[in-house]
PDB file of C-alpha atoms and ligand atoms in Angstrom:
ATOM      1  CA  UNK A   1     -51.373 -21.403  29.937  1.00  0.00           C
ATOM      2  CA  UNK A   2     -50.620 -24.816  28.479  1.00  0.00           C
ATOM      3  CA  UNK A   3     -52.352 -23.960  25.192  1.00  0.00           C
ATOM      4  CA  UNK A   4     -50.191 -20.796  24.930  1.00  0.00           C
ATOM      5  CA  UNK A   5     -47.089 -22.873  25.416  1.00  0.00           C
ATOM      6  CA  UNK A   6     -48.172 -25.369  22.823  1.00  0.00           C
ATOM      7  CA  UNK A   7     -48.920 -22.632  20.283  1.00  0.00           C
ATOM      8  CA  UNK A   8     -45.469 -21.234  20.878  1.00  0.00           C
ATOM      9  CA  UNK A   9     -44.101 -24.743  20.444  1.00  0.00           C
ATOM     10  CA  UNK A  10     -45.992 -25.131  17.145  1.00  0.00           C
ATOM     11  CA  UNK A  11     -44.684 -21.799  15.864  1.00  0.00           C
ATOM     12  CA  UNK A  12     -41.137 -22.755  16.689  1.00  0.00           C
ATOM     13  CA  UNK A  13     -41.530 -26.135  15.033  1.00  0.00           C
ATOM     14  CA  UNK A  14     -42.796 -24.505  11.826  1.00  0.00           C
ATOM     15  CA  UNK A  15     -39.937 -22.030  11.886  1.00  0.00           C
ATOM     16  CA  UNK A  16     -37.469 -24.933  11.940  1.00  0.00           C
ATOM     17  CA  UNK A  17     -39.270 -26.527   9.004  1.00  0.00           C
ATOM     18  CA  UNK A  18     -38.839 -23.291   7.013  1.00  0.00           C
ATOM     19  CA  UNK A  19     -35.216 -23.079   8.055  1.00  0.00           C
ATOM     20  CA  UNK A  20     -34.635 -26.405   6.237  1.00  0.00           C
ATOM     21  CA  UNK A  21     -35.995 -25.065   2.948  1.00  0.00           C
ATOM     22  CA  UNK A  22     -33.458 -24.490   0.139  1.00  0.00           C
ATOM     23  CA  UNK A  23     -31.779 -21.080   0.468  1.00  0.00           C
ATOM     24  CA  UNK A  24     -32.428 -20.699   4.182  1.00  0.00           C
ATOM     25  CA  UNK A  25     -29.480 -22.838   5.286  1.00  0.00           C
ATOM     26  CA  UNK A  26     -27.017 -19.967   4.806  1.00  0.00           C
ATOM     27  CA  UNK A  27     -27.103 -16.374   6.030  1.00  0.00           C
ATOM     28  CA  UNK A  28     -29.071 -14.179   3.588  1.00  0.00           C
ATOM     29  CA  UNK A  29     -26.378 -11.505   3.697  1.00  0.00           C
ATOM     30  CA  UNK A  30     -22.936 -13.066   4.141  1.00  0.00           C
ATOM     31  CA  UNK A  31     -23.543 -16.719   3.243  1.00  0.00           C
ATOM     32  CA  UNK A  32     -22.317 -18.143   6.560  1.00  0.00           C
ATOM     33  CA  UNK A  33     -23.829 -21.596   7.125  1.00  0.00           C
ATOM     34  CA  UNK A  34     -26.329 -22.352   9.881  1.00  0.00           C
ATOM     35  CA  UNK A  35     -28.319 -19.151  10.525  1.00  0.00           C
ATOM     36  CA  UNK A  36     -29.591 -18.775  14.086  1.00  0.00           C
ATOM     37  CA  UNK A  37     -31.389 -15.449  13.666  1.00  0.00           C
ATOM     38  CA  UNK A  38     -34.196 -14.141  11.488  1.00  0.00           C
ATOM     39  CA  UNK A  39     -35.717 -10.808  10.514  1.00  0.00           C
ATOM     40  CA  UNK A  40     -39.473 -11.027  10.973  1.00  0.00           C
ATOM     41  CA  UNK A  41     -40.027  -7.829   8.985  1.00  0.00           C
ATOM     42  CA  UNK A  42     -37.869  -8.769   5.952  1.00  0.00           C
ATOM     43  CA  UNK A  43     -38.475 -12.521   6.159  1.00  0.00           C
ATOM     44  CA  UNK A  44     -34.812 -13.610   5.968  1.00  0.00           C
ATOM     45  CA  UNK A  45     -32.663 -16.014   7.989  1.00  0.00           C
ATOM     46  CA  UNK A  46     -29.200 -14.808   9.006  1.00  0.00           C
ATOM     47  CA  UNK A  47     -26.096 -15.403  11.112  1.00  0.00           C
ATOM     48  CA  UNK A  48     -25.541 -13.788  14.496  1.00  0.00           C
ATOM     49  CA  UNK A  49     -23.013 -11.315  13.126  1.00  0.00           C
ATOM     50  CA  UNK A  50     -25.382  -9.956  10.466  1.00  0.00           C
ATOM     51  CA  UNK A  51     -28.277  -9.914  12.943  1.00  0.00           C
ATOM     52  CA  UNK A  52     -26.273  -7.356  14.950  1.00  0.00           C
ATOM     53  CA  UNK A  53     -26.168  -5.112  11.870  1.00  0.00           C
ATOM     54  CA  UNK A  54     -29.910  -5.601  11.207  1.00  0.00           C
ATOM     55  CA  UNK A  55     -30.519  -4.578  14.797  1.00  0.00           C
ATOM     56  CA  UNK A  56     -28.982  -1.175  14.012  1.00  0.00           C
ATOM     57  CA  UNK A  57     -31.621  -0.463  11.337  1.00  0.00           C
ATOM     58  CA  UNK A  58     -34.810  -1.159  13.356  1.00  0.00           C
ATOM     59  CA  UNK A  59     -36.976   0.948  11.027  1.00  0.00           C
ATOM     60  CA  UNK A  60     -36.300  -1.666   8.307  1.00  0.00           C
ATOM     61  CA  UNK A  61     -35.486  -4.882  10.098  1.00  0.00           C
ATOM     62  CA  UNK A  62     -36.530  -6.472  13.401  1.00  0.00           C
ATOM     63  CA  UNK A  63     -34.667  -9.594  14.425  1.00  0.00           C
ATOM     64  CA  UNK A  64     -35.268 -12.523  16.738  1.00  0.00           C
ATOM     65  CA  UNK A  65     -33.366 -15.625  17.710  1.00  0.00           C
ATOM     66  CA  UNK A  66     -34.795 -18.644  15.886  1.00  0.00           C
ATOM     67  CA  UNK A  67     -34.198 -20.965  18.832  1.00  0.00           C
ATOM     68  CA  UNK A  68     -34.488 -18.776  21.911  1.00  0.00           C
ATOM     69  CA  UNK A  69     -37.103 -16.062  21.320  1.00  0.00           C
ATOM     70  CA  UNK A  70     -40.881 -16.603  21.333  1.00  0.00           C
ATOM     71  CA  UNK A  71     -42.466 -16.319  17.877  1.00  0.00           C
ATOM     72  CA  UNK A  72     -45.956 -15.123  16.946  1.00  0.00           C
ATOM     73  CA  UNK A  73     -48.028 -16.977  14.374  1.00  0.00           C
ATOM     74  CA  UNK A  74     -48.074 -13.979  12.002  1.00  0.00           C
ATOM     75  CA  UNK A  75     -44.303 -13.630  12.151  1.00  0.00           C
ATOM     76  CA  UNK A  76     -43.833 -17.306  11.344  1.00  0.00           C
ATOM     77  CA  UNK A  77     -46.239 -16.949   8.417  1.00  0.00           C
ATOM     78  CA  UNK A  78     -44.208 -14.025   7.089  1.00  0.00           C
ATOM     79  CA  UNK A  79     -40.999 -16.081   7.309  1.00  0.00           C
ATOM     80  CA  UNK A  80     -42.745 -18.844   5.376  1.00  0.00           C
ATOM     81  CA  UNK A  81     -44.051 -16.492   2.680  1.00  0.00           C
ATOM     82  CA  UNK A  82     -40.637 -14.893   1.973  1.00  0.00           C
ATOM     83  CA  UNK A  83     -37.396 -16.694   2.922  1.00  0.00           C
ATOM     84  CA  UNK A  84     -33.854 -16.078   1.691  1.00  0.00           C
ATOM     85  CA  UNK A  85     -34.259 -16.995  -2.002  1.00  0.00           C
ATOM     86  CA  UNK A  86     -37.270 -14.734  -2.582  1.00  0.00           C
ATOM     87  CA  UNK A  87     -35.626 -11.890  -0.638  1.00  0.00           C
ATOM     88  CA  UNK A  88     -32.456 -12.242  -2.728  1.00  0.00           C
ATOM     89  CA  UNK A  89     -34.504 -12.171  -5.932  1.00  0.00           C
ATOM     90  CA  UNK A  90     -35.994  -8.877  -4.779  1.00  0.00           C
ATOM     91  CA  UNK A  91     -33.197  -7.032  -2.948  1.00  0.00           C
ATOM     92  CA  UNK A  92     -30.279  -8.266  -5.094  1.00  0.00           C
ATOM     93  CA  UNK A  93     -32.030  -8.169  -8.465  1.00  0.00           C
ATOM     94  CA  UNK A  94     -29.578  -5.658 -10.010  1.00  0.00           C
ATOM     95  CA  UNK A  95     -26.237  -6.017  -8.239  1.00  0.00           C
ATOM     96  CA  UNK A  96     -23.604  -4.835 -10.756  1.00  0.00           C
ATOM     97  CA  UNK A  97     -21.005  -7.481 -11.668  1.00  0.00           C
ATOM     98  CA  UNK A  98     -18.174  -5.379 -10.203  1.00  0.00           C
ATOM     99  CA  UNK A  99     -19.950  -4.696  -6.883  1.00  0.00           C
ATOM    100  CA  UNK A 100     -18.238  -6.329  -3.929  1.00  0.00           C
ATOM    101  CA  UNK A 101     -20.537  -8.730  -2.094  1.00  0.00           C
ATOM    102  CA  UNK A 102     -18.918  -9.486   1.272  1.00  0.00           C
ATOM    103  CA  UNK A 103     -18.711 -12.856   2.987  1.00  0.00           C
ATOM    104  CA  UNK A 104     -18.581 -13.642   6.707  1.00  0.00           C
ATOM    105  CA  UNK A 105     -14.785 -13.198   6.692  1.00  0.00           C
ATOM    106  CA  UNK A 106     -14.949  -9.550   5.577  1.00  0.00           C
ATOM    107  CA  UNK A 107     -14.679  -6.544   7.863  1.00  0.00           C
ATOM    108  CA  UNK A 108     -17.672  -5.098   9.709  1.00  0.00           C
ATOM    109  CA  UNK A 109     -17.808  -2.015   7.458  1.00  0.00           C
ATOM    110  CA  UNK A 110     -18.226  -3.990   4.220  1.00  0.00           C
ATOM    111  CA  UNK A 111     -20.912  -6.220   5.720  1.00  0.00           C
ATOM    112  CA  UNK A 112     -22.796  -3.319   7.250  1.00  0.00           C
ATOM    113  CA  UNK A 113     -22.823  -1.248   4.064  1.00  0.00           C
ATOM    114  CA  UNK A 114     -23.879  -4.280   2.014  1.00  0.00           C
ATOM    115  CA  UNK A 115     -26.862  -4.833   4.308  1.00  0.00           C
ATOM    116  CA  UNK A 116     -27.789  -1.136   4.271  1.00  0.00           C
ATOM    117  CA  UNK A 117     -27.403  -0.885   0.489  1.00  0.00           C
ATOM    118  CA  UNK A 118     -29.772  -3.829   0.069  1.00  0.00           C
ATOM    119  CA  UNK A 119     -32.562  -3.199   2.536  1.00  0.00           C
ATOM    120  CA  UNK A 120     -32.267   0.437   3.606  1.00  0.00           C
ATOM    121  CA  UNK A 121     -31.218   2.180   0.387  1.00  0.00           C
ATOM    122  CA  UNK A 122     -32.663  -0.406  -2.049  1.00  0.00           C
ATOM    123  CA  UNK A 123     -29.696   0.192  -4.350  1.00  0.00           C
ATOM    124  CA  UNK A 124     -30.205  -3.026  -6.280  1.00  0.00           C
ATOM    125  CA  UNK A 125     -33.883  -2.394  -6.932  1.00  0.00           C
ATOM    126  CA  UNK A 126     -33.436   1.191  -8.176  1.00  0.00           C
ATOM    127  CA  UNK A 127     -30.458   1.307 -10.516  1.00  0.00           C
ATOM    128  CA  UNK A 128     -30.163   5.131 -10.399  1.00  0.00           C
ATOM    129  CA  UNK A 129     -29.079   4.821  -6.750  1.00  0.00           C
ATOM    130  CA  UNK A 130     -25.869   3.155  -7.975  1.00  0.00           C
ATOM    131  CA  UNK A 131     -24.662   6.376  -9.585  1.00  0.00           C
ATOM    132  CA  UNK A 132     -21.983   7.147  -6.900  1.00  0.00           C
ATOM    133  CA  UNK A 133     -19.978   4.101  -8.007  1.00  0.00           C
ATOM    134  CA  UNK A 134     -21.225   3.302 -11.504  1.00  0.00           C
ATOM    135  CA  UNK A 135     -20.970   6.692 -13.247  1.00  0.00           C
ATOM    136  CA  UNK A 136     -17.296   6.285 -14.256  1.00  0.00           C
ATOM    137  CA  UNK A 137     -16.349   9.502 -12.470  1.00  0.00           C
ATOM    138  CA  UNK A 138     -16.114  10.298  -8.795  1.00  0.00           C
ATOM    139  CA  UNK A 139     -14.773  13.308  -6.956  1.00  0.00           C
ATOM    140  CA  UNK A 140     -14.543  14.067  -3.250  1.00  0.00           C
ATOM    141  CA  UNK A 141     -12.453  14.484  -0.151  1.00  0.00           C
ATOM    142  CA  UNK A 142     -10.790  11.703   1.809  1.00  0.00           C
ATOM    143  CA  UNK A 143      -8.568  11.748   4.872  1.00  0.00           C
ATOM    144  CA  UNK A 144      -5.138  10.641   3.711  1.00  0.00           C
ATOM    145  CA  UNK A 145      -2.298   9.626   5.967  1.00  0.00           C
ATOM    146  CA  UNK A 146       0.742  11.875   5.585  1.00  0.00           C
ATOM    147  CA  UNK A 147       3.776  10.216   4.050  1.00  0.00           C
ATOM    148  CA  UNK A 148       6.176  10.883   6.859  1.00  0.00           C
ATOM    149  CA  UNK A 149       3.940  11.103   9.886  1.00  0.00           C
ATOM    150  CA  UNK A 150       0.786   9.576  11.242  1.00  0.00           C
ATOM    151  CA  UNK A 151      -1.388  12.654  10.661  1.00  0.00           C
ATOM    152  CA  UNK A 152      -4.381  12.363   8.379  1.00  0.00           C
ATOM    153  CA  UNK A 153      -5.027  15.334   6.086  1.00  0.00           C
ATOM    154  CA  UNK A 154      -8.058  16.116   3.956  1.00  0.00           C
ATOM    155  CA  UNK A 155      -7.236  15.632   0.278  1.00  0.00           C
ATOM    156  CA  UNK A 156      -9.256  15.968  -2.881  1.00  0.00           C
ATOM    157  CA  UNK A 157      -9.502  12.770  -4.944  1.00  0.00           C
ATOM    158  CA  UNK A 158     -10.731  12.266  -8.495  1.00  0.00           C
ATOM    159  CA  UNK A 159     -11.398   8.919 -10.132  1.00  0.00           C
ATOM    160  CA  UNK A 160     -11.872   9.107 -13.869  1.00  0.00           C
ATOM    161  CA  UNK A 161     -12.472   6.061 -16.022  1.00  0.00           C
ATOM    162  CA  UNK A 162     -11.968   8.143 -19.143  1.00  0.00           C
ATOM    163  CA  UNK A 163      -8.482   9.177 -17.992  1.00  0.00           C
ATOM    164  CA  UNK A 164      -7.806   5.668 -16.710  1.00  0.00           C
ATOM    165  CA  UNK A 165      -6.593   7.066 -13.412  1.00  0.00           C
ATOM    166  CA  UNK A 166      -7.303   8.047  -9.855  1.00  0.00           C
ATOM    167  CA  UNK A 167      -5.477  11.106  -8.559  1.00  0.00           C
ATOM    168  CA  UNK A 168      -5.257  13.295  -5.516  1.00  0.00           C
ATOM    169  CA  UNK A 169      -4.333  16.899  -4.899  1.00  0.00           C
ATOM    170  CA  UNK A 170      -2.380  18.332  -1.994  1.00  0.00           C
ATOM    171  CA  UNK A 171      -3.773  21.844  -2.291  1.00  0.00           C
ATOM    172  CA  UNK A 172      -7.391  22.664  -2.762  1.00  0.00           C
ATOM    173  CA  UNK A 173      -6.743  24.747  -5.879  1.00  0.00           C
ATOM    174  CA  UNK A 174      -3.774  22.765  -7.243  1.00  0.00           C
ATOM    175  CA  UNK A 175      -3.825  22.097 -10.979  1.00  0.00           C
ATOM    176  CA  UNK A 176      -1.329  19.257 -10.938  1.00  0.00           C
ATOM    177  CA  UNK A 177      -2.129  16.180  -8.911  1.00  0.00           C
ATOM    178  CA  UNK A 178       0.275  15.083  -6.182  1.00  0.00           C
ATOM    179  CA  UNK A 179      -0.021  11.527  -7.428  1.00  0.00           C
ATOM    180  CA  UNK A 180      -1.567   9.838 -10.419  1.00  0.00           C
ATOM    181  CA  UNK A 181      -2.537   6.216  -9.899  1.00  0.00           C
ATOM    182  CA  UNK A 182      -3.239   4.271 -13.071  1.00  0.00           C
ATOM    183  CA  UNK A 183      -6.412   2.189 -12.862  1.00  0.00           C
ATOM    184  CA  UNK A 184      -4.447  -0.572 -14.559  1.00  0.00           C
ATOM    185  CA  UNK A 185      -2.171  -0.973 -11.523  1.00  0.00           C
ATOM    186  CA  UNK A 186      -4.511  -0.059  -8.630  1.00  0.00           C
ATOM    187  CA  UNK A 187      -5.532  -2.385  -5.834  1.00  0.00           C
ATOM    188  CA  UNK A 188      -7.712  -1.405  -2.877  1.00  0.00           C
ATOM    189  CA  UNK A 189      -8.198  -3.345   0.343  1.00  0.00           C
ATOM    190  CA  UNK A 190      -9.849  -2.464   3.642  1.00  0.00           C
ATOM    191  CA  UNK A 191      -7.303  -2.556   6.483  1.00  0.00           C
ATOM    192  CA  UNK A 192      -9.109  -1.201   9.571  1.00  0.00           C
ATOM    193  CA  UNK A 193      -6.696  -2.697  12.118  1.00  0.00           C
ATOM    194  CA  UNK A 194      -3.510  -1.642  10.389  1.00  0.00           C
ATOM    195  CA  UNK A 195      -4.737   1.871   9.615  1.00  0.00           C
ATOM    196  CA  UNK A 196      -6.369   2.275  13.023  1.00  0.00           C
ATOM    197  CA  UNK A 197      -9.739   3.423  11.660  1.00  0.00           C
ATOM    198  CA  UNK A 198     -12.817   1.206  11.035  1.00  0.00           C
ATOM    199  CA  UNK A 199     -13.141   2.735   7.530  1.00  0.00           C
ATOM    200  CA  UNK A 200      -9.423   2.533   6.663  1.00  0.00           C
ATOM    201  CA  UNK A 201      -8.698   1.708   3.018  1.00  0.00           C
ATOM    202  CA  UNK A 202      -5.256   0.898   1.632  1.00  0.00           C
ATOM    203  CA  UNK A 203      -4.760   1.818  -2.021  1.00  0.00           C
ATOM    204  CA  UNK A 204      -1.752   0.315  -3.767  1.00  0.00           C
ATOM    205  CA  UNK A 205      -0.435   1.310  -7.176  1.00  0.00           C
ATOM    206  CA  UNK A 206       2.702   1.153  -9.264  1.00  0.00           C
ATOM    207  CA  UNK A 207       4.932   4.120  -9.943  1.00  0.00           C
ATOM    208  CA  UNK A 208       8.291   3.890 -11.703  1.00  0.00           C
ATOM    209  CA  UNK A 209       8.170   0.103 -11.337  1.00  0.00           C
ATOM    210  CA  UNK A 210       7.807   0.269  -7.595  1.00  0.00           C
ATOM    211  CA  UNK A 211       4.799  -0.401  -5.389  1.00  0.00           C
ATOM    212  CA  UNK A 212       3.349   2.594  -3.554  1.00  0.00           C
ATOM    213  CA  UNK A 213       0.751   2.708  -0.817  1.00  0.00           C
ATOM    214  CA  UNK A 214      -1.630   5.360   0.354  1.00  0.00           C
ATOM    215  CA  UNK A 215      -3.898   5.016   3.386  1.00  0.00           C
ATOM    216  CA  UNK A 216      -7.251   6.800   3.424  1.00  0.00           C
ATOM    217  CA  UNK A 217     -10.601   6.848   5.170  1.00  0.00           C
ATOM    218  CA  UNK A 218     -13.897   8.746   5.170  1.00  0.00           C
ATOM    219  CA  UNK A 219     -15.958   9.287   8.340  1.00  0.00           C
ATOM    220  CA  UNK A 220     -19.037   8.115   6.454  1.00  0.00           C
ATOM    221  CA  UNK A 221     -19.029   4.360   5.865  1.00  0.00           C
ATOM    222  CA  UNK A 222     -21.174   4.596   2.735  1.00  0.00           C
ATOM    223  CA  UNK A 223     -18.770   7.101   1.147  1.00  0.00           C
ATOM    224  CA  UNK A 224     -15.647   4.969   1.538  1.00  0.00           C
ATOM    225  CA  UNK A 225     -17.411   1.805   0.339  1.00  0.00           C
ATOM    226  CA  UNK A 226     -18.703   3.802  -2.653  1.00  0.00           C
ATOM    227  CA  UNK A 227     -15.085   4.785  -3.424  1.00  0.00           C
ATOM    228  CA  UNK A 228     -14.071   1.147  -3.147  1.00  0.00           C
ATOM    229  CA  UNK A 229     -16.799   0.041  -5.554  1.00  0.00           C
ATOM    230  CA  UNK A 230     -16.063   2.946  -7.908  1.00  0.00           C
ATOM    231  CA  UNK A 231     -12.455   1.693  -8.122  1.00  0.00           C
ATOM    232  CA  UNK A 232     -13.763  -1.810  -8.813  1.00  0.00           C
ATOM    233  CA  UNK A 233     -16.092  -0.486 -11.516  1.00  0.00           C
ATOM    234  CA  UNK A 234     -13.241   1.403 -13.199  1.00  0.00           C
ATOM    235  CA  UNK A 235     -10.992  -1.678 -13.055  1.00  0.00           C
ATOM    236  CA  UNK A 236     -13.808  -3.825 -14.453  1.00  0.00           C
ATOM    237  CA  UNK A 237     -14.334  -1.562 -17.456  1.00  0.00           C
ATOM    238  CA  UNK A 238     -10.593  -1.267 -18.033  1.00  0.00           C
ATOM    239  CA  UNK A 239     -10.202  -5.085 -17.976  1.00  0.00           C
ATOM    240  CA  UNK A 240     -13.192  -5.592 -20.299  1.00  0.00           C
ATOM    241  CA  UNK A 241     -11.351  -3.531 -22.922  1.00  0.00           C
ATOM    242  CA  UNK A 242      -7.927  -5.068 -22.213  1.00  0.00           C
ATOM    243  CA  UNK A 243      -9.202  -8.672 -22.281  1.00  0.00           C
ATOM    244  CA  UNK A 244     -12.153  -8.702 -24.689  1.00  0.00           C
ATOM    245  CA  UNK A 245     -12.351 -12.517 -24.729  1.00  0.00           C
ATOM    246  CA  UNK A 246     -12.598 -12.936 -20.958  1.00  0.00           C
ATOM    247  CA  UNK A 247     -15.910 -13.578 -19.207  1.00  0.00           C
ATOM    248  CA  UNK A 248     -17.251 -11.217 -16.557  1.00  0.00           C
ATOM    249  CA  UNK A 249     -16.802 -13.953 -13.937  1.00  0.00           C
ATOM    250  CA  UNK A 250     -13.093 -14.188 -14.766  1.00  0.00           C
ATOM    251  CA  UNK A 251     -12.622 -10.413 -14.682  1.00  0.00           C
ATOM    252  CA  UNK A 252     -14.467  -9.958 -11.374  1.00  0.00           C
ATOM    253  CA  UNK A 253     -11.806 -12.023  -9.580  1.00  0.00           C
ATOM    254  CA  UNK A 254      -9.155  -9.523 -10.744  1.00  0.00           C
ATOM    255  CA  UNK A 255     -10.763  -6.269  -9.545  1.00  0.00           C
ATOM    256  CA  UNK A 256      -9.366  -6.003  -6.023  1.00  0.00           C
ATOM    257  CA  UNK A 257      -7.696  -8.503  -3.731  1.00  0.00           C
ATOM    258  CA  UNK A 258      -6.872  -8.873  -0.079  1.00  0.00           C
ATOM    259  CA  UNK A 259      -3.325  -9.753   0.838  1.00  0.00           C
ATOM    260  CA  UNK A 260      -2.595 -13.415   1.398  1.00  0.00           C
ATOM    261  CA  UNK A 261      -0.443 -12.715   4.416  1.00  0.00           C
ATOM    262  CA  UNK A 262       1.142  -9.770   6.217  1.00  0.00           C
ATOM    263  CA  UNK A 263       3.339  -9.410   9.241  1.00  0.00           C
ATOM    264  CA  UNK A 264       6.693  -8.556  10.745  1.00  0.00           C
ATOM    265  CA  UNK A 265       9.824 -10.562  10.016  1.00  0.00           C
ATOM    266  CA  UNK A 266      13.449  -9.901  10.829  1.00  0.00           C
ATOM    267  CA  UNK A 267      15.694  -9.496   7.840  1.00  0.00           C
ATOM    268  CA  UNK A 268      19.359  -8.962   7.278  1.00  0.00           C
ATOM    269  CA  UNK A 269      21.029  -7.074   4.431  1.00  0.00           C
ATOM    270  CA  UNK A 270      22.321  -8.528   1.159  1.00  0.00           C
ATOM    271  CA  UNK A 271      25.812  -9.195   2.588  1.00  0.00           C
ATOM    272  CA  UNK A 272      24.249 -11.016   5.539  1.00  0.00           C
ATOM    273  CA  UNK A 273      26.770  -9.379   7.845  1.00  0.00           C
ATOM    274  CA  UNK A 274      24.415  -6.499   8.684  1.00  0.00           C
ATOM    275  CA  UNK A 275      22.315  -6.697  11.823  1.00  0.00           C
ATOM    276  CA  UNK A 276      18.759  -8.020  11.551  1.00  0.00           C
ATOM    277  CA  UNK A 277      16.103  -5.384  11.152  1.00  0.00           C
ATOM    278  CA  UNK A 278      12.398  -5.664  11.794  1.00  0.00           C
ATOM    279  CA  UNK A 279      10.480  -5.193   8.526  1.00  0.00           C
ATOM    280  CA  UNK A 280       6.831  -5.441   7.481  1.00  0.00           C
ATOM    281  CA  UNK A 281       6.269  -8.128   4.849  1.00  0.00           C
ATOM    282  CA  UNK A 282       3.295  -8.455   2.541  1.00  0.00           C
ATOM    283  CA  UNK A 283       2.505 -11.486   0.403  1.00  0.00           C
ATOM    284  CA  UNK A 284       0.299 -10.274  -2.431  1.00  0.00           C
ATOM    285  CA  UNK A 285      -0.745 -12.613  -5.237  1.00  0.00           C
ATOM    286  CA  UNK A 286       2.614 -14.109  -6.270  1.00  0.00           C
ATOM    287  CA  UNK A 287       4.774 -11.262  -4.989  1.00  0.00           C
ATOM    288  CA  UNK A 288       6.406 -10.723  -1.664  1.00  0.00           C
ATOM    289  CA  UNK A 289       7.192  -7.141  -0.650  1.00  0.00           C
ATOM    290  CA  UNK A 290       8.633  -5.554   2.408  1.00  0.00           C
ATOM    291  CA  UNK A 291       8.273  -2.130   3.931  1.00  0.00           C
ATOM    292  CA  UNK A 292      10.052  -0.172   6.636  1.00  0.00           C
ATOM    293  CA  UNK A 293       6.820  -0.321   8.657  1.00  0.00           C
ATOM    294  CA  UNK A 294       3.169  -1.388   8.042  1.00  0.00           C
ATOM    295  CA  UNK A 295       2.114   2.115   6.972  1.00  0.00           C
ATOM    296  CA  UNK A 296       5.119   2.999   4.859  1.00  0.00           C
ATOM    297  CA  UNK A 297       4.244   4.510   1.516  1.00  0.00           C
ATOM    298  CA  UNK A 298       6.981   2.965  -0.548  1.00  0.00           C
ATOM    299  CA  UNK A 299       7.899  -0.666  -0.911  1.00  0.00           C
ATOM    300  CA  UNK A 300      11.605  -1.416  -0.273  1.00  0.00           C
ATOM    301  CA  UNK A 301      11.763  -4.366  -2.600  1.00  0.00           C
ATOM    302  CA  UNK A 302       9.428  -6.811  -4.249  1.00  0.00           C
ATOM    303  CA  UNK A 303      10.222 -10.339  -5.367  1.00  0.00           C
ATOM    304  CA  UNK A 304       8.010 -12.292  -7.732  1.00  0.00           C
TER     305      UNK A 304
HETATM  306 ZN1   ZN B 401     -24.234 -13.217   7.973  1.00  0.00          ZN
END
């Protein structure tokens, strides 16, 4: 009995030694410092949040607590032989520059799909698996929130790098799109809370010098994240042409952005004699905009 306990003690001690090796001090998937979990099939150290996602793909990854669970000698040896840096070199060997790599502050959907794309679908080992977002053209159906009500309706969307636009159609057989969103002006940001769906994506674009919003989702998490990365890819290629001198690193920061701040404020009219009205404000980059409500399609005013 005592020798069992001491072997377990030895295993745990070794595991802590490996945890101190370069690369293992941050979560292999989201970069959060101080991992407390590890996958003993993939050989990576990770944060608690990401371990929950690994747990949902048991055919690929089996996780244990570094400090609380008992560890077998063979499992500890596997952790020692791989580790975060070697796993990154394998599973992230061909991540496209435009591809969004989430951090610990991003929504569950982005982190989950990142982990699945790496270890389950091996998208960054086999480049042909990146086709859904790297081909420069994407077509499919998304649920889009109606302009004047909260109903979501199935709409056909097309993203075409060649045309420099993303568009959607109200009728299945319509020839003219209901809206044409220029890639040049598009932003996309996941807004699960605001939209009320874990896969909710807000797409913003400019039309007639005013900011417009559409709110969409797809039941399949991979599909909506593929749309998101396809938009990023199209923006990346557009910016490469528009700013030939800029480095990829500079351009990548301009592909999509989350809002700096959003929330309700009370505002009065220009004469300041009108009553105060509750309005939804968004601070985006260096612009402040306000909307009648959080899911309103058209911005009332924007101030730079
Ligand atoms: Zn993590």
